[in-house]
PDB file of C-alpha atoms in Angstrom:
ATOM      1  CA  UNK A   1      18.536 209.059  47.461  1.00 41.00           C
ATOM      2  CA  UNK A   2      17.230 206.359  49.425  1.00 42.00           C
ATOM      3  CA  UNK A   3      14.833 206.688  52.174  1.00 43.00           C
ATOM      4  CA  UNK A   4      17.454 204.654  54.239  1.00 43.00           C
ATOM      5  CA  UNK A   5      20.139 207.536  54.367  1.00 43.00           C
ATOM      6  CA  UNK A   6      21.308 208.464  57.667  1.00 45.00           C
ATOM      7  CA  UNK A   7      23.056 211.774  58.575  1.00 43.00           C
ATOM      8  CA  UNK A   8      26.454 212.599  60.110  1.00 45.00           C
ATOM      9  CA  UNK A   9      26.986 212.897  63.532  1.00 45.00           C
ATOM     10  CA  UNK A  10      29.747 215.597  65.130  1.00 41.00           C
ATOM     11  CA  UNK A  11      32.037 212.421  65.724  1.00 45.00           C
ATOM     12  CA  UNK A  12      32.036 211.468  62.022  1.00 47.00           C
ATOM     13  CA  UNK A  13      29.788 208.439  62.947  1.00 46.00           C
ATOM     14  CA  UNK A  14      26.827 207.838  60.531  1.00 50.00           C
ATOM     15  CA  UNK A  15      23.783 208.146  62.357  1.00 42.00           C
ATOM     16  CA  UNK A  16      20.478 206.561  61.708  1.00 39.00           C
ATOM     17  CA  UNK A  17      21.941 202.892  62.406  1.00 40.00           C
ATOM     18  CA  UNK A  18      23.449 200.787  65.215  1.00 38.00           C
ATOM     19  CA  UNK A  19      25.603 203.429  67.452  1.00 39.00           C
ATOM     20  CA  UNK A  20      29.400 202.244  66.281  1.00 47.00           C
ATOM     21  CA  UNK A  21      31.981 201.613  69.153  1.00 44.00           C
ATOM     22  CA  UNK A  22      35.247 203.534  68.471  1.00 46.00           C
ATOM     23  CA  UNK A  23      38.232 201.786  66.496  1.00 44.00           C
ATOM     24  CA  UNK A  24      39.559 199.769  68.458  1.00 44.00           C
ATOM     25  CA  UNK A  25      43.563 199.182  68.422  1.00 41.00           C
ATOM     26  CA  UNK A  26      43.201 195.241  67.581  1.00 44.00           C
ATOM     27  CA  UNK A  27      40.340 193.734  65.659  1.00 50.00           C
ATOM     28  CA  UNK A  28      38.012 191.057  66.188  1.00 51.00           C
ATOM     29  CA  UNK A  29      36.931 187.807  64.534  1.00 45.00           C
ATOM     30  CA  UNK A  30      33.839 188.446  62.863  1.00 52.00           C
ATOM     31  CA  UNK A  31      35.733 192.285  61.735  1.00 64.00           C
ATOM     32  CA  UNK A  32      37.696 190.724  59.463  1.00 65.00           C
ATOM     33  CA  UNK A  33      38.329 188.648  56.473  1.00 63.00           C
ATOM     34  CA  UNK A  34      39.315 185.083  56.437  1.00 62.00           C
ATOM     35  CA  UNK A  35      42.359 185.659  55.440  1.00 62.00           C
ATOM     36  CA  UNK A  36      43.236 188.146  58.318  1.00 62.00           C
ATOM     37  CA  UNK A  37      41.291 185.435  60.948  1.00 61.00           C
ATOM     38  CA  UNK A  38      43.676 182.692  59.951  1.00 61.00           C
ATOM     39  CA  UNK A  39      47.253 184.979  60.281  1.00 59.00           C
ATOM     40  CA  UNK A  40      45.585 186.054  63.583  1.00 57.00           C
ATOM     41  CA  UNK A  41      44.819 182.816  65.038  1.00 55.00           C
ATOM     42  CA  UNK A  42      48.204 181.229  64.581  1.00 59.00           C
ATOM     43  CA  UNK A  43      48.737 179.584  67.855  1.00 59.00           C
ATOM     44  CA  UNK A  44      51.800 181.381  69.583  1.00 60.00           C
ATOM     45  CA  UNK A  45      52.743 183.084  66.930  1.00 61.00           C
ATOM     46  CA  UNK A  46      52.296 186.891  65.883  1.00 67.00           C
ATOM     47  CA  UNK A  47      53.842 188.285  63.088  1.00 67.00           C
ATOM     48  CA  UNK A  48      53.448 192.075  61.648  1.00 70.00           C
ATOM     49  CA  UNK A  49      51.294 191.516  58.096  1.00 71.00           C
ATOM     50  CA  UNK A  50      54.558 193.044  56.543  1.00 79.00           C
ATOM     51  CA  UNK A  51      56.509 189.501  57.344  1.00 80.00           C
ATOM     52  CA  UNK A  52      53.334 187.088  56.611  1.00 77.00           C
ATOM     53  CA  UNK A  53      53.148 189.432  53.086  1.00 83.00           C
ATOM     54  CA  UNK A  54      57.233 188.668  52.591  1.00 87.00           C
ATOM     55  CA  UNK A  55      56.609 184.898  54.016  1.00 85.00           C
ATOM     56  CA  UNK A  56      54.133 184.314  51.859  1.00 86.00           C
ATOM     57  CA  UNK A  57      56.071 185.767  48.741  1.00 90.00           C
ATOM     58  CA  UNK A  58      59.286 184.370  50.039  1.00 93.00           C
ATOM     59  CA  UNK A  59      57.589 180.790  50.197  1.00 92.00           C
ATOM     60  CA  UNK A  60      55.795 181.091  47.256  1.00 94.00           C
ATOM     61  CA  UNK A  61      58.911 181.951  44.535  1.00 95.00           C
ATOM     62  CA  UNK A  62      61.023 179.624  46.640  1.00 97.00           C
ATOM     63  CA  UNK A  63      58.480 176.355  45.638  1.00 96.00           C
ATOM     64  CA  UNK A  64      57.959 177.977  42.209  1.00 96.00           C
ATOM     65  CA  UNK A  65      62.043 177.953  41.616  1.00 97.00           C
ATOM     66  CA  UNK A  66      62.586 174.970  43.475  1.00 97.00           C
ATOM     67  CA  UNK A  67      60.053 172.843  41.399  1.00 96.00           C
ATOM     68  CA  UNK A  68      61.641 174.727  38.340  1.00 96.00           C
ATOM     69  CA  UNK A  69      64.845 173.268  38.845  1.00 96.00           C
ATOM     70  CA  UNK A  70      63.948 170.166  39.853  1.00 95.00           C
ATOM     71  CA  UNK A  71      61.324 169.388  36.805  1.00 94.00           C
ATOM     72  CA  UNK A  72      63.597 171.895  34.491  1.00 94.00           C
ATOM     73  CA  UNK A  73      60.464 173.993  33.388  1.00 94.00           C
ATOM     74  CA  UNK A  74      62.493 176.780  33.454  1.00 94.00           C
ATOM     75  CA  UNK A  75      59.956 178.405  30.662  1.00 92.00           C
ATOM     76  CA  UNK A  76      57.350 178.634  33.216  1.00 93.00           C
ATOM     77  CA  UNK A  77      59.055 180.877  35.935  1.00 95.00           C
ATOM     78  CA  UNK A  78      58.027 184.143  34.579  1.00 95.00           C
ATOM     79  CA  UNK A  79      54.042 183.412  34.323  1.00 94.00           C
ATOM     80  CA  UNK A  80      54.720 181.795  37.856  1.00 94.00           C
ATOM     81  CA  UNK A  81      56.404 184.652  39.171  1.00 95.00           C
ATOM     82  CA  UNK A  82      53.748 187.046  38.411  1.00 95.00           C
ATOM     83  CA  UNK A  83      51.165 185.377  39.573  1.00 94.00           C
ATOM     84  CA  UNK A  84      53.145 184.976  42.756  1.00 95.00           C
ATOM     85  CA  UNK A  85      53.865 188.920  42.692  1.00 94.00           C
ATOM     86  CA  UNK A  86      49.838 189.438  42.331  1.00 93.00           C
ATOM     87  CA  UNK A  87      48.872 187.248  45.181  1.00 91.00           C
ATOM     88  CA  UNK A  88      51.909 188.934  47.366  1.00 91.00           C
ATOM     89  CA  UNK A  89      50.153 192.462  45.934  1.00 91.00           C
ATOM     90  CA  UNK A  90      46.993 191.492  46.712  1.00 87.00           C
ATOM     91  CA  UNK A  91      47.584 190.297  50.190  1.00 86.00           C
ATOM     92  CA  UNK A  92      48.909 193.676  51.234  1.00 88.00           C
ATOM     93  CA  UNK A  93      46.510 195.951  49.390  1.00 86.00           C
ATOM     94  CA  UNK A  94      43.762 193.546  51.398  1.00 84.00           C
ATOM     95  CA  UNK A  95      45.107 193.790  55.071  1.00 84.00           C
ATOM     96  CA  UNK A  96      45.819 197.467  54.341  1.00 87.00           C
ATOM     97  CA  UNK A  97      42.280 198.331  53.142  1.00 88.00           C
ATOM     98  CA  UNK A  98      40.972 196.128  56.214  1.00 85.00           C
ATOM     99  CA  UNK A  99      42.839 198.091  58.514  1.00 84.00           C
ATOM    100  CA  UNK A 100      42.175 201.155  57.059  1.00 87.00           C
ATOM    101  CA  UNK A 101      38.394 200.553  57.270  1.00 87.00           C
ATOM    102  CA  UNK A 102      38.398 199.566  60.509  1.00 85.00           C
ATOM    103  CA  UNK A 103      40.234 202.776  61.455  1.00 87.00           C
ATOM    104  CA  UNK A 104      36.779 204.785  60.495  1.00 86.00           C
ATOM    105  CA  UNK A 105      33.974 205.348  62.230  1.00 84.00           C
ATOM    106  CA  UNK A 106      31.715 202.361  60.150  1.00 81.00           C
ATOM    107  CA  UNK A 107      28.275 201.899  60.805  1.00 84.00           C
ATOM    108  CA  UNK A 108      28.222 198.574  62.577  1.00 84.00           C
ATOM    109  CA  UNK A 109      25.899 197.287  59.609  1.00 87.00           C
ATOM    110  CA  UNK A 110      28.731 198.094  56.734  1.00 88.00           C
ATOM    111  CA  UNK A 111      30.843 196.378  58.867  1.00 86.00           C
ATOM    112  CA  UNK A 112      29.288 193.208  59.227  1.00 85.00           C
ATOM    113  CA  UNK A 113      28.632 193.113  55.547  1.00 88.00           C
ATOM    114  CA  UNK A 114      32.099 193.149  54.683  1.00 87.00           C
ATOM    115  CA  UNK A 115      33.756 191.086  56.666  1.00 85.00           C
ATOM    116  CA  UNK A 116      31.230 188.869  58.506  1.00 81.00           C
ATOM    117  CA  UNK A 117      29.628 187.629  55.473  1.00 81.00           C
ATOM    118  CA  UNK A 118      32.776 185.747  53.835  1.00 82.00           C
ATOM    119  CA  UNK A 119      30.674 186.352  50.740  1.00 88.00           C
ATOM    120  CA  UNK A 120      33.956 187.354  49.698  1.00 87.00           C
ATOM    121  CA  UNK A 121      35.239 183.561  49.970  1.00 89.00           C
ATOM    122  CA  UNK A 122      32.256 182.394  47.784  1.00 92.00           C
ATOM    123  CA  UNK A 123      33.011 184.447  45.268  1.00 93.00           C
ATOM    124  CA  UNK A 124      36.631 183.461  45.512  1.00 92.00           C
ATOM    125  CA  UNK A 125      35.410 179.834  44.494  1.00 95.00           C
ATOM    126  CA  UNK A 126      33.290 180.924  41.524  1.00 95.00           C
ATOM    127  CA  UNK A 127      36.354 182.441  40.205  1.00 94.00           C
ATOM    128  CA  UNK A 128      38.445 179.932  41.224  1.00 95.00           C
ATOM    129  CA  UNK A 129      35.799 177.137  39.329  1.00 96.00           C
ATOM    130  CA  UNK A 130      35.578 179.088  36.610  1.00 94.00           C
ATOM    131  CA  UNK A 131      39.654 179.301  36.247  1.00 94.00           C
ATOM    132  CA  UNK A 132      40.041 175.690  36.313  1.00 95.00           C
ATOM    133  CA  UNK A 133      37.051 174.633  34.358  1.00 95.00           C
ATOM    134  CA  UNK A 134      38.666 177.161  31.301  1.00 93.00           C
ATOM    135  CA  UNK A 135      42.379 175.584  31.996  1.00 93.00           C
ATOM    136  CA  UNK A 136      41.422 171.707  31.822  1.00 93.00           C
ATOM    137  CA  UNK A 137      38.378 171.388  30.189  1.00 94.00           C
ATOM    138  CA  UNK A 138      37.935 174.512  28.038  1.00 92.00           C
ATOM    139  CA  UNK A 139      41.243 175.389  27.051  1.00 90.00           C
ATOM    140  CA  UNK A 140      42.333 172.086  25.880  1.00 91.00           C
ATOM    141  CA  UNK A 141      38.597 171.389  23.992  1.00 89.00           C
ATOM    142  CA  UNK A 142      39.787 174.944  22.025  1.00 87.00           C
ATOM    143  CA  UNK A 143      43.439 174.523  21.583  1.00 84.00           C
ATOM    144  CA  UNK A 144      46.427 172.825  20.091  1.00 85.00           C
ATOM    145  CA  UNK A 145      48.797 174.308  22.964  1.00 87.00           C
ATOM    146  CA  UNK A 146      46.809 174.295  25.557  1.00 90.00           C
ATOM    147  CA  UNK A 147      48.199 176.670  28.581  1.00 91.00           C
ATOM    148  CA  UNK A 148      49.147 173.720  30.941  1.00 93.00           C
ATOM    149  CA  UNK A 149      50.608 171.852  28.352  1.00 92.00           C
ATOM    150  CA  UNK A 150      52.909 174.884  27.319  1.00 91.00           C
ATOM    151  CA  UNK A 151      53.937 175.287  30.948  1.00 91.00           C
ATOM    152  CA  UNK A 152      54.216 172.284  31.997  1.00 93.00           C
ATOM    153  CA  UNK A 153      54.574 169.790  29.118  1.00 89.00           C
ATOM    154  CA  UNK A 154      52.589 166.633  28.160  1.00 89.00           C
ATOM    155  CA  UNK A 155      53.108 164.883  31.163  1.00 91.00           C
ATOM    156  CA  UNK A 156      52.498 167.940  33.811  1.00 93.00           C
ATOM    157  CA  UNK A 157      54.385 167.147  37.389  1.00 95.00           C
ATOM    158  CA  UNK A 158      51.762 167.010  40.084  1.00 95.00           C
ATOM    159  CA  UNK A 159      53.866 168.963  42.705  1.00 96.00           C
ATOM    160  CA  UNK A 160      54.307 171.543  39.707  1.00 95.00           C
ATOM    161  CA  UNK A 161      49.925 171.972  38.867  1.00 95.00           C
ATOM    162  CA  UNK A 162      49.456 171.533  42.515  1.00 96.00           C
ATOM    163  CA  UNK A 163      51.457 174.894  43.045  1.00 95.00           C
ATOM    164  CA  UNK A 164      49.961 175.710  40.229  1.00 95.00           C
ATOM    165  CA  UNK A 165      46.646 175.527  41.531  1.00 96.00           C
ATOM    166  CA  UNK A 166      47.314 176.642  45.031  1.00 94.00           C
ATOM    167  CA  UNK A 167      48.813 180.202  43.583  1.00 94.00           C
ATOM    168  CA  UNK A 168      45.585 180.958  41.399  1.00 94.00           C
ATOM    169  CA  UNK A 169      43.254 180.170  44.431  1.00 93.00           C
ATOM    170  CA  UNK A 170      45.067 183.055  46.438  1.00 91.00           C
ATOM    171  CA  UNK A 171      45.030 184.969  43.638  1.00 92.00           C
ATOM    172  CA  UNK A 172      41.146 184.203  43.057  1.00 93.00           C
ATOM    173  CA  UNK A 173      40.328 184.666  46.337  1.00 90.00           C
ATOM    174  CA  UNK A 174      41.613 188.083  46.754  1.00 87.00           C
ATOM    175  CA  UNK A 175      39.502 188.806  43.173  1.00 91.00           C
ATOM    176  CA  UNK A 176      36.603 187.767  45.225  1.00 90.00           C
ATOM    177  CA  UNK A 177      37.603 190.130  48.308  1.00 89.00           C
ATOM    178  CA  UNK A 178      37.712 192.545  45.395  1.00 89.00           C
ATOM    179  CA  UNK A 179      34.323 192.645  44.104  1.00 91.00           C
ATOM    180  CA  UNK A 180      32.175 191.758  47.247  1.00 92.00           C
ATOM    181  CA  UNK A 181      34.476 195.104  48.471  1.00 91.00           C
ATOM    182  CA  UNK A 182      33.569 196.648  45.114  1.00 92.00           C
ATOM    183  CA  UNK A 183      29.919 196.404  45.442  1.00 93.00           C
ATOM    184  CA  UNK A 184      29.750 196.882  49.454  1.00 93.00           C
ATOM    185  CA  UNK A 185      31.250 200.228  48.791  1.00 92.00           C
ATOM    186  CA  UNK A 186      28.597 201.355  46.558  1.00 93.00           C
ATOM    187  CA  UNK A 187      25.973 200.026  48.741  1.00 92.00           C
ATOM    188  CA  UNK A 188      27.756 202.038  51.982  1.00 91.00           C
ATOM    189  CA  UNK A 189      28.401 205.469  49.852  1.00 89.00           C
ATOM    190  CA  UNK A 190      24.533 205.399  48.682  1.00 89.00           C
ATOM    191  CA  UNK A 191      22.639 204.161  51.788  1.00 88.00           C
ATOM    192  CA  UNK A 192      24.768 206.639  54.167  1.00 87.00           C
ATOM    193  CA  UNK A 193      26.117 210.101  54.657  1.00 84.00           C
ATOM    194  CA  UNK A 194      29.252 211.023  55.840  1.00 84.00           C
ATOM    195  CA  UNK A 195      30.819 214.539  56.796  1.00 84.00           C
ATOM    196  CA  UNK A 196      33.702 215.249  53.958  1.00 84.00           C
ATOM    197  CA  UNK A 197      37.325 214.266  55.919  1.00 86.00           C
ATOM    198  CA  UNK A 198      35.651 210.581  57.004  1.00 86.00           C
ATOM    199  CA  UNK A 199      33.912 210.632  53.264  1.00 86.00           C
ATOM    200  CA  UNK A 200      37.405 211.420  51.312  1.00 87.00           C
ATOM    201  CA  UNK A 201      39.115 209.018  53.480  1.00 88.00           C
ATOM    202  CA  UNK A 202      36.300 206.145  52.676  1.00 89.00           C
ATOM    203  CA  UNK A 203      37.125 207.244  48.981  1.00 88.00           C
ATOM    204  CA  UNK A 204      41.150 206.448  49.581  1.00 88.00           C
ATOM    205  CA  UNK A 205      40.194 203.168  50.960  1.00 89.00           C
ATOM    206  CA  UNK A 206      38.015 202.127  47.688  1.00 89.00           C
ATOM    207  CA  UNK A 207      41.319 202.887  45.645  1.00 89.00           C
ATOM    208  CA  UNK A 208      43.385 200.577  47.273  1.00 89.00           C
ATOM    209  CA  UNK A 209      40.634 197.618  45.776  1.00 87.00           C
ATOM    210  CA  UNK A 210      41.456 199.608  42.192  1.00 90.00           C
ATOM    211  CA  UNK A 211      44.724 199.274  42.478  1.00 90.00           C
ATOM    212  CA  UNK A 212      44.873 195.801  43.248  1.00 88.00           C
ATOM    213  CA  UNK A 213      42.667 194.930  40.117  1.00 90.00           C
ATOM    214  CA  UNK A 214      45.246 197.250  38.440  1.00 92.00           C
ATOM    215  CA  UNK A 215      48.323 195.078  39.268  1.00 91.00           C
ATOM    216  CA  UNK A 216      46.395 191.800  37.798  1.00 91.00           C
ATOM    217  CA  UNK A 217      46.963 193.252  34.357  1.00 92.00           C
ATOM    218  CA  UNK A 218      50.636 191.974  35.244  1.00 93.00           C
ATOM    219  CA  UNK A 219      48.887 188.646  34.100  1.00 92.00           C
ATOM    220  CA  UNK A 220      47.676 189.609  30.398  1.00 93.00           C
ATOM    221  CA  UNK A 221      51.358 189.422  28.647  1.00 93.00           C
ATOM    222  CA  UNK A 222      51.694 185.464  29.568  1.00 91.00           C
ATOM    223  CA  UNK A 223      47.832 184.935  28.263  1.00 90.00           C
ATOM    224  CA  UNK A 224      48.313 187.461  24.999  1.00 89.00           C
ATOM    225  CA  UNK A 225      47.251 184.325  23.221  1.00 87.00           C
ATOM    226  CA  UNK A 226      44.513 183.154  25.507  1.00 89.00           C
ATOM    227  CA  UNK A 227      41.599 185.568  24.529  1.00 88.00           C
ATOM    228  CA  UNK A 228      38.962 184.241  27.036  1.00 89.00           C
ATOM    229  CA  UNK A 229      41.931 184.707  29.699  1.00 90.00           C
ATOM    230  CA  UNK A 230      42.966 187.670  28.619  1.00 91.00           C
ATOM    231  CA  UNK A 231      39.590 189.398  27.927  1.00 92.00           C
ATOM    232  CA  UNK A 232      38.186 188.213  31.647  1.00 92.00           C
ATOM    233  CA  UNK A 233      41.123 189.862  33.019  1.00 92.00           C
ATOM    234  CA  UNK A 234      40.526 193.093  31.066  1.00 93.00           C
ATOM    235  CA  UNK A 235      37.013 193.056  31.860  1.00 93.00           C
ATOM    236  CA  UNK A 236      37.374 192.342  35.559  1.00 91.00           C
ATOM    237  CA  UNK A 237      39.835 195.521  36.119  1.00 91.00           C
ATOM    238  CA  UNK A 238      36.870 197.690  33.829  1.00 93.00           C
ATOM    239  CA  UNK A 239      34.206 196.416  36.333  1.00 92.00           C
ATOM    240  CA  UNK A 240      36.421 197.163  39.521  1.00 91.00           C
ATOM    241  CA  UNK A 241      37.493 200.813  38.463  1.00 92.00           C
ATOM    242  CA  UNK A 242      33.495 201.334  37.620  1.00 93.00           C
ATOM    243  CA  UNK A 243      32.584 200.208  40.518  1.00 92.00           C
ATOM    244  CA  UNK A 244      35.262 202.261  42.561  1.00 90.00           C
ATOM    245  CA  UNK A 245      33.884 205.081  40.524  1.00 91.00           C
ATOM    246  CA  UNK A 246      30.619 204.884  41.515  1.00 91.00           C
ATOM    247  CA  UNK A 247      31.519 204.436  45.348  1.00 89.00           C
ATOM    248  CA  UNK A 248      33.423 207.479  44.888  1.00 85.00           C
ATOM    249  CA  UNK A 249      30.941 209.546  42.974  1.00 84.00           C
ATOM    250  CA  UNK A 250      28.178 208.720  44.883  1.00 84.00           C
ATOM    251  CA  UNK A 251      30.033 209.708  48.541  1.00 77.00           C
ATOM    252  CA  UNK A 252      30.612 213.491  46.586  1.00 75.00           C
ATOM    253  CA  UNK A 253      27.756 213.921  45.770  1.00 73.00           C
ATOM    254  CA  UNK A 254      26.156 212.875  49.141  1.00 62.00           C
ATOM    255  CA  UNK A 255      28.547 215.649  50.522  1.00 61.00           C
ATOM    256  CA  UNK A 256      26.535 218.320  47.727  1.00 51.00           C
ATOM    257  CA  UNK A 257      23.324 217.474  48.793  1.00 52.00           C
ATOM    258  CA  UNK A 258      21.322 219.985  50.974  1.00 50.00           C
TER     259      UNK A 258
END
């Protein structure tokens, strides 16, 4: 174990580190990700994140039809669809596992880490490069059909990629929340010790990340014939359940130890 493991105070607090203030009813900027800054600093407005999840699924599939009928690509509702269902997923399973968080007693260090860093927004733009350097430059190098052309035909509308484009960069996004989450957890169940209720409930909070890799598997049907696609996606949902694994594993046995 390392040297830097704290112990568990009565409270459920991990001790060892910067005393943590109890919860507090409404969070903070610099306690939260980017994401949950921007729906909280609407000016004058203040919506539950149930309505800014259905707004932003509501506006989403109304473009996506909209452009559908009015550019009759019809064939590319269904890919568009669940990519709009995996953002809408992914936004809820990400203000849920903030608040949940937040609800524990987290060492002030873990806290800052997670959501002060916006790592999770770099990480959002690798994958988001990566995406669109395989769709325009790799994809069509590799292909006869390549996947915008079969959407979108050989002239694509540029309202149409522009949704497009703006759909896959939520989605990406919340794949970066995922890992930076992913590999914060590990570094929080390893470093310190909880007592078993605030350790099992840690443990619910890393599934919530699994489960939103999980739901991006809605993805591999309309990419079958993409293997690079395909495969990434695969491989992305086996690193996120090993890494929820570990997080997991590691807070057990922390509870075993003498």
């Amino acid at each position: 174990m390392s040297d830097g493991s704290t112990a568990q105070s009565g409270d459920g607090t991990a001790t060892g580190g910067t005393p943590r203030e109890p919860p507090r009813d409404r969070e903070e900027f610099g306690e939260t990700w980017v994401y949950e800054s921007i729906v909280g600093a609407l000016p004058g407005i203040e919506i539950s994140e149930r309505a800014a999840v259905t707004i932003q699924l509501l506006g989403f599939e109304a473009a996506l039809l909209l452009l559908a009928w009015y550019y009759d690509l019809w064939s590319a509702v269904p890919a568009g669809t669940a990519a709009v269902a995996v953002a809408a997923v992914g936004s809820a399973l990400m203000l849920r596992l903030g608040a949940s968080i937040r609800r524990l007693p987290t060492p002030d260090d873990y806290q800052r880490l997670l959501f002060g860093s916006s790592i999770e927004v770099v990480l959002g733009v690798l994958a988001f490069i990566a995406v669109v350097t395989h769709l325009f430059v790799v994809d069509p190098a590799r292909s006869a059909d390549p996947l915008v052309t079969s959407l979108f035909g050989e002239e694509p509308p540029v309202l149409a990629v522009y949704l497009m484009l703006l759909i896959l960069w939520d989605v990406a996004y919340r794949i970066g929340t995922g890992w930076w989450a992913g590999v914060v957890a590990i570094w929080r169940a390893y470093v310190y010790e909880f007592d078993r209720e605030t350790s099992w409930a840690f443990a619910r909070a890393d599934l919530l990340n699994l489960w939103f890799a999980v739901a991006q598997l809605l993805l591999v049907p309309f990419v079958l014939d993409r293997p690079v696609l395909s495969a990434v996606i695969v491989a992305h949902v086996f690193a996120v359940t090993l890494a929820t694994s570990l997080s997991v594993g590691l807070s057990i046995r922390r509870q075993n130890d003498p």
